[in-house]
CSV table of N, CA and C in Angstrom, one decimal:
chain,number,residue,atom,x,y,z
N,1,MET,N,97.2,102.9,90.6
N,1,MET,CA,97.7,101.6,90.2
N,1,MET,C,96.7,100.5,90.7
N,2,ALA,N,96.8,99.5,90.7
N,2,ALA,CA,96.3,98.6,91.4
N,2,ALA,C,96.8,98.1,92.7
N,3,VAL,N,98.4,98.2,92.7
N,3,VAL,CA,99.4,98.0,94.0
N,3,VAL,C,99.0,98.8,95.2
N,4,THR,N,98.9,99.7,94.9
N,4,THR,CA,98.8,100.7,96.0
N,4,THR,C,97.2,101.4,96.4
N,5,GLU,N,96.4,100.5,95.6
N,5,GLU,CA,95.1,100.7,95.7
N,5,GLU,C,94.9,99.4,96.9
N,6,ALA,N,95.6,98.7,96.3
N,6,ALA,CA,95.5,97.1,97.3
N,6,ALA,C,96.3,97.2,98.7
N,7,GLY,N,96.8,98.6,98.9
N,7,GLY,CA,97.7,99.0,100.7
N,7,GLY,C,98.9,98.1,100.0
N,8,ARG,N,99.5,98.4,98.9
N,8,ARG,CA,100.8,98.1,98.7
N,8,ARG,C,101.7,98.9,98.6
N,9,ARG,N,103.0,99.1,99.0
N,9,ARG,CA,103.9,99.8,97.9
N,9,ARG,C,105.1,99.4,97.1
N,10,PRO,N,104.9,99.5,95.5
N,10,PRO,CA,105.7,99.3,94.6
N,10,PRO,C,107.2,99.4,94.9
N,11,CYS,N,108.2,98.9,94.8
N,11,CYS,CA,110.0,98.9,94.5
N,11,CYS,C,109.8,98.5,93.1
N,12,PRO,N,109.7,99.8,92.2
N,12,PRO,CA,110.5,99.2,91.0
N,12,PRO,C,111.4,99.3,90.4
N,13,VAL,N,111.7,98.2,90.0
N,13,VAL,CA,113.4,97.7,89.9
N,13,VAL,C,113.6,97.6,87.6
N,14,ALA,N,114.1,97.8,87.5
N,14,ALA,CA,114.3,98.3,85.7
N,14,ALA,C,115.1,97.3,84.9
N,15,ASP,N,116.1,96.5,86.1
N,15,ASP,CA,116.7,95.4,85.5
N,15,ASP,C,116.7,93.8,86.0
N,16,GLY,N,117.2,93.2,86.4
N,16,GLY,CA,117.4,91.5,86.5
N,16,GLY,C,118.4,91.9,87.2
N,17,HIS,N,119.6,92.4,87.0
N,17,HIS,CA,120.7,92.7,87.9
N,17,HIS,C,120.6,93.5,89.0
N,18,SER,N,119.8,94.3,89.2
N,18,SER,CA,119.0,94.9,90.7
N,18,SER,C,118.3,94.4,91.5
N,19,ALA,N,117.5,93.5,91.1
N,19,ALA,CA,116.2,92.7,91.9
N,19,ALA,C,116.8,92.2,92.9
N,20,PRO,N,118.2,91.3,93.2
N,20,PRO,CA,118.0,90.7,94.3
N,20,PRO,C,118.7,91.9,95.5
N,21,ARG,N,119.4,93.0,94.6
N,21,ARG,CA,119.8,94.4,95.6
N,21,ARG,C,118.4,94.7,96.5
N,22,ALA,N,117.5,95.3,95.9
N,22,ALA,CA,116.1,95.8,95.6
N,22,ALA,C,115.4,94.6,96.8
N,23,ALA,N,115.4,93.4,96.5
N,23,ALA,CA,114.3,92.9,97.7
N,23,ALA,C,115.1,92.6,98.8
N,24,ARG,N,116.6,92.5,99.2
N,24,ARG,CA,117.2,92.8,100.0
N,24,ARG,C,116.9,94.1,101.1
N,25,GLY,N,116.5,95.0,100.6
N,25,GLY,CA,116.4,96.7,101.0
N,25,GLY,C,115.0,96.8,100.8
N,26,CYS,N,114.0,96.1,100.7
N,26,CYS,CA,112.6,96.6,100.7
N,26,CYS,C,111.8,95.8,101.1
N,27,ALA,N,112.6,94.5,101.6
N,27,ALA,CA,111.4,93.1,102.1
N,27,ALA,C,110.6,93.2,101.6
N,28,PRO,N,110.1,92.7,100.3
N,28,PRO,CA,109.0,92.5,99.7
N,28,PRO,C,108.0,91.4,100.3
N,29,HIS,N,106.5,91.9,100.1
N,29,HIS,CA,105.7,90.8,100.0
N,29,HIS,C,105.3,89.8,99.1
N,30,ALA,N,106.0,90.2,98.2
N,30,ALA,CA,105.9,89.8,97.0
N,30,ALA,C,106.4,90.1,96.1
N,31,VAL,N,106.8,89.3,94.4
N,31,VAL,CA,107.5,89.7,93.3
N,31,VAL,C,106.7,89.3,92.2
N,32,VAL,N,106.3,90.8,91.3
N,32,VAL,CA,105.7,90.1,90.1
N,32,VAL,C,107.1,90.5,89.2
N,33,LEU,N,107.5,89.7,88.3
N,33,LEU,CA,108.3,89.4,87.8
N,33,LEU,C,108.0,89.4,86.0
N,34,ASP,N,108.4,90.4,85.2
N,34,ASP,CA,108.4,90.4,83.8
N,34,ASP,C,109.1,89.6,82.9
N,35,GLY,N,108.3,89.1,81.8
N,35,GLY,CA,109.7,88.1,81.0
N,35,GLY,C,110.1,88.8,80.2
N,36,THR,N,110.3,89.8,80.1
N,36,THR,CA,110.8,90.9,79.2
N,36,THR,C,112.1,92.1,79.7
N,37,LEU,N,112.9,91.4,80.6
N,37,LEU,CA,113.6,91.8,81.3
N,37,LEU,C,115.5,92.5,80.0
N,38,PRO,N,115.5,93.8,80.2
N,38,PRO,CA,116.4,93.8,79.0
N,38,PRO,C,118.3,93.6,79.5
N,39,ASP,N,118.6,92.9,80.8
N,39,ASP,CA,119.4,92.2,80.7
N,39,ASP,C,119.7,90.3,81.1
N,40,LEU,N,118.5,89.9,81.7
N,40,LEU,CA,118.7,88.9,82.1
N,40,LEU,C,117.6,87.8,82.0
N,41,ASP,N,117.5,86.8,81.7
N,41,ASP,CA,116.3,86.0,81.5
N,41,ASP,C,115.8,85.7,82.9
N,42,GLN,N,114.4,85.6,82.5
N,42,GLN,CA,113.7,86.0,83.6
N,42,GLN,C,113.4,84.7,85.3
N,43,ILE,N,114.1,83.4,84.3
N,43,ILE,CA,114.5,82.2,85.0
N,43,ILE,C,115.6,82.8,85.5
N,44,GLN,N,116.6,83.2,85.1
N,44,GLN,CA,117.6,83.5,85.9
N,44,GLN,C,117.7,84.6,86.8
N,45,VAL,N,116.5,85.4,86.8
N,45,VAL,CA,116.2,86.2,87.9
N,45,VAL,C,115.8,85.4,88.8
N,46,LEU,N,114.7,85.0,88.7
N,46,LEU,CA,114.0,84.1,89.6
N,46,LEU,C,114.9,83.1,90.0
N,47,ARG,N,116.3,82.5,89.6
N,47,ARG,CA,117.0,81.5,90.8
N,47,ARG,C,117.1,82.2,91.9
N,48,ARG,N,118.0,83.4,91.5
N,48,ARG,CA,118.8,84.6,92.2
N,48,ARG,C,117.8,85.1,93.6
N,49,LEU,N,116.7,85.5,93.0
N,49,LEU,CA,115.5,85.8,94.2
N,49,LEU,C,115.7,84.4,94.7
N,50,ARG,N,115.6,83.0,94.4
N,50,ARG,CA,115.4,82.3,95.1
N,50,ARG,C,116.2,81.7,95.9
N,51,TYR,N,117.9,81.9,95.6
N,51,TYR,CA,118.8,81.9,95.9
N,51,TYR,C,119.0,82.6,97.8
N,52,GLU,N,118.6,83.4,97.3
N,52,GLU,CA,118.7,84.9,98.3
N,52,GLU,C,117.4,84.6,99.2
N,53,ASN,N,116.4,84.2,99.2
N,53,ASN,CA,115.1,83.9,99.9
N,53,ASN,C,114.1,82.8,99.2
N,54,PRO,N,114.3,81.8,99.6
N,54,PRO,CA,113.6,80.6,99.3
N,54,PRO,C,112.1,80.8,99.4
N,55,ARG,N,111.7,81.3,100.4
N,55,ARG,CA,110.4,81.5,100.7
N,55,ARG,C,109.6,82.7,100.1
N,56,LEU,N,110.0,83.9,99.4
N,56,LEU,CA,109.5,84.4,98.9
N,56,LEU,C,108.7,84.5,97.8
N,57,PRO,N,107.2,85.4,97.7
N,57,PRO,CA,106.5,84.3,96.9
N,57,PRO,C,107.3,85.5,95.1
N,58,VAL,N,106.3,84.1,93.9
N,58,VAL,CA,107.1,85.2,93.0
N,58,VAL,C,106.4,85.0,92.0
N,59,LEU,N,105.4,85.9,91.2
N,59,LEU,CA,104.4,85.5,89.8
N,59,LEU,C,105.3,86.4,88.9
N,60,MET,N,105.3,85.3,88.4
N,60,MET,CA,105.8,85.5,87.2
N,60,MET,C,104.8,86.4,85.6
N,61,LEU,N,105.1,87.3,84.9
N,61,LEU,CA,104.5,87.2,84.1
N,61,LEU,C,104.8,87.0,82.9
N,62,THR,N,104.7,86.9,81.6
N,62,THR,CA,105.0,86.9,80.5
N,62,THR,C,104.1,87.1,79.0
N,63,ALA,N,104.4,87.1,78.2
N,63,ALA,CA,103.7,87.4,76.9
N,63,ALA,C,103.1,85.7,76.0
N,64,ARG,N,104.2,85.3,76.2
N,64,ARG,CA,104.1,83.8,75.7
N,64,ARG,C,103.3,82.8,76.9
N,65,ASP,N,102.2,82.0,75.5
N,65,ASP,CA,101.4,81.2,76.6
N,65,ASP,C,101.7,79.8,76.2
N,66,ALA,N,103.4,79.8,76.4
N,66,ALA,CA,103.7,78.5,76.2
N,66,ALA,C,104.1,77.7,77.4
N,67,PRO,N,103.4,76.6,77.3
N,67,PRO,CA,103.6,75.4,78.3
N,67,PRO,C,105.0,75.5,78.9
N,68,GLU,N,105.8,75.3,78.1
N,68,GLU,CA,106.9,74.7,78.7
N,68,GLU,C,108.2,76.1,79.5
N,69,ARG,N,107.4,77.6,79.2
N,69,ARG,CA,108.1,78.1,79.7
N,69,ARG,C,107.6,78.3,81.4
N,70,ARG,N,106.1,77.9,81.0
N,70,ARG,CA,105.5,78.3,82.6
N,70,ARG,C,105.9,77.1,83.4
N,71,LEU,N,106.1,75.3,82.9
N,71,LEU,CA,106.7,74.9,83.5
N,71,LEU,C,108.3,74.8,83.8
N,72,ASP,N,108.8,75.7,83.2
N,72,ASP,CA,110.2,76.4,83.7
N,72,ASP,C,110.5,77.0,85.0
N,73,GLY,N,109.4,77.7,85.1
N,73,GLY,CA,109.2,78.9,86.0
N,73,GLY,C,108.5,78.4,87.3
N,74,LEU,N,107.4,77.5,87.6
N,74,LEU,CA,107.2,76.7,88.3
N,74,LEU,C,108.1,75.5,88.9
N,75,SER,N,108.6,75.2,88.0
N,75,SER,CA,110.0,74.1,88.4
N,75,SER,C,111.3,74.7,89.3
N,76,ALA,N,111.1,76.5,89.0
N,76,ALA,CA,112.7,77.2,89.5
N,76,ALA,C,112.0,77.5,90.5
N,77,GLY,N,111.1,77.8,90.6
N,77,GLY,CA,110.5,78.5,92.3
N,77,GLY,C,109.3,78.9,92.5
N,78,ALA,N,108.7,79.6,90.8
N,78,ALA,CA,107.2,80.5,91.0
N,78,ALA,C,106.6,80.0,91.8
N,79,GLY,N,106.0,80.9,92.1
N,79,GLY,CA,104.5,80.4,92.6
N,79,GLY,C,103.3,80.4,91.8
N,80,ASP,N,102.9,81.3,90.8
N,80,ASP,CA,102.7,81.4,89.9
N,80,ASP,C,102.4,81.7,88.7
N,81,HIS,N,102.1,82.3,87.7
N,81,HIS,CA,102.1,82.5,86.2
N,81,HIS,C,101.2,83.2,85.7
N,82,VAL,N,101.2,84.3,85.3
N,82,VAL,CA,100.0,85.3,84.7
N,82,VAL,C,100.2,85.6,83.1
N,83,THR,N,99.8,85.3,82.1
N,83,THR,CA,100.3,85.7,80.7
N,83,THR,C,99.6,86.8,80.3
N,84,LYS,N,100.8,88.0,79.5
N,84,LYS,CA,99.8,89.0,79.0
N,84,LYS,C,98.6,88.7,78.2
N,85,PRO,N,97.8,89.2,77.8
N,85,PRO,CA,97.4,90.9,78.6
N,85,PRO,C,96.7,90.5,79.7
N,86,PHE,N,96.9,90.8,81.0
N,86,PHE,CA,96.0,91.1,82.1
N,86,PHE,C,95.7,92.1,82.6
N,87,SER,N,94.9,91.6,83.4
N,87,SER,CA,94.2,93.1,84.4
N,87,SER,C,95.0,93.4,85.6
N,88,PRO,N,95.7,94.7,85.9
N,88,PRO,CA,96.5,95.1,87.3
N,88,PRO,C,96.0,94.2,88.4
N,89,GLU,N,94.6,94.1,88.6
N,89,GLU,CA,93.9,93.5,89.5
N,89,GLU,C,93.9,92.0,90.0
N,90,GLU,N,94.1,91.3,89.1
N,90,GLU,CA,94.7,89.9,88.5
N,90,GLU,C,95.7,89.7,89.1
N,91,VAL,N,97.1,90.6,88.3
N,91,VAL,CA,98.1,90.4,89.3
N,91,VAL,C,98.4,90.5,90.7
N,92,VAL,N,97.8,91.7,91.3
N,92,VAL,CA,97.5,91.4,93.0
N,92,VAL,C,97.2,91.0,93.8
N,93,LEU,N,95.6,90.0,93.0
N,93,LEU,CA,95.3,89.5,93.8
N,93,LEU,C,95.5,87.9,93.7
N,94,GLU,N,96.0,87.4,92.1
N,94,GLU,CA,97.9,87.0,92.3
N,94,GLU,C,99.0,86.3,93.7
N,95,SER,N,99.2,87.8,93.3
N,95,SER,CA,100.5,87.6,94.1
N,95,SER,C,99.7,88.1,96.0
N,96,ASP,N,98.5,88.4,95.9
N,96,ASP,CA,98.2,87.8,97.4
N,96,ASP,C,97.7,86.3,97.8
N,97,LEU,N,97.3,85.6,96.8
N,97,LEU,CA,97.1,84.4,97.2
N,97,LEU,C,98.3,83.5,97.1
N,98,ILE,N,99.6,83.6,95.9
N,98,ILE,CA,100.9,83.0,96.3
N,98,ILE,C,101.7,83.5,97.5
N,99,HIS,N,101.2,84.4,97.8
N,99,HIS,CA,102.0,84.8,99.4
N,99,HIS,C,101.2,84.1,100.8
N,100,THR,N,99.7,83.7,100.6
N,100,THR,CA,99.3,83.3,102.0
N,100,THR,C,99.4,81.6,101.3
N,101,VAL,N,99.5,81.4,100.1
N,101,VAL,CA,99.9,79.6,99.9
N,101,VAL,C,101.2,79.3,100.5
N,102,ARG,N,102.3,80.1,100.4
N,102,ARG,CA,103.3,79.6,101.2
N,102,ARG,C,104.2,80.8,101.5
N,103,GLY,N,102.1,96.4,89.9
N,103,GLY,CA,101.5,97.6,88.5
N,103,GLY,C,102.8,97.7,87.5
N,104,VAL,N,102.1,97.9,87.5
N,104,VAL,CA,103.1,97.1,86.6
N,104,VAL,C,103.3,98.0,85.2
N,105,GLY,N,104.4,97.8,84.4
N,105,GLY,CA,105.3,98.4,83.7
N,105,GLY,C,106.6,98.8,84.0
N,106,TYR,N,106.9,98.6,84.7
N,106,TYR,CA,108.7,97.8,85.0
N,106,TYR,C,108.9,96.8,84.7
N,107,ALA,N,109.6,96.2,84.5
N,107,ALA,CA,110.4,94.5,84.1
N,107,ALA,C,110.5,94.2,85.6
N,108,ILE,N,110.5,94.5,86.6
N,108,ILE,CA,110.5,93.7,87.8
N,108,ILE,C,109.7,94.3,88.9
N,109,ARG,N,108.6,94.3,89.4
N,109,ARG,CA,108.3,95.0,90.4
N,109,ARG,C,108.1,94.4,91.7
N,110,LEU,N,108.9,94.8,92.9
N,110,LEU,CA,109.0,94.5,94.1
N,110,LEU,C,108.0,94.8,95.1
N,111,VAL,N,106.9,94.3,95.5
N,111,VAL,CA,105.9,94.6,96.2
N,111,VAL,C,105.8,94.4,97.6
N,112,GLU,N,105.5,95.8,98.6
N,112,GLU,CA,106.4,95.8,100.1
N,112,GLU,C,104.5,95.8,100.8
N,113,ASP,N,104.2,95.3,101.5
N,113,ASP,CA,103.0,94.9,103.0
N,113,ASP,C,103.2,96.3,103.3
N,114,GLY,N,102.3,97.5,102.5
N,114,GLY,CA,102.0,98.7,103.6
N,114,GLY,C,101.0,98.9,104.0
N,115,ARG,N,100.5,97.6,104.7
N,115,ARG,CA,99.6,97.5,105.6
N,115,ARG,C,100.2,97.9,107.2
């Protein structure tokens, strides 16, 4: 998995309601937030994460390349946006980039700095 190969420990979360609690528990380096959540809209989860930790880098993943969705996410506080399909390496590089500037298969992956 690209996340662990990059020296990070993933903290997988299966739904949007669990994300803020998991973020408090594992102190993530960055959050990779998938657009297909079973319970909450991606923007709702992003706003909850932002409310609890305004400086936490969040990378949004989406299957839609809709400009308005991208703008909604960036306006709500996402650091960047990646459209599916993508390579896992791209997500790791993007999460490092948004962390510096200010694996996927789970709905949300909180990534701890394992270095």
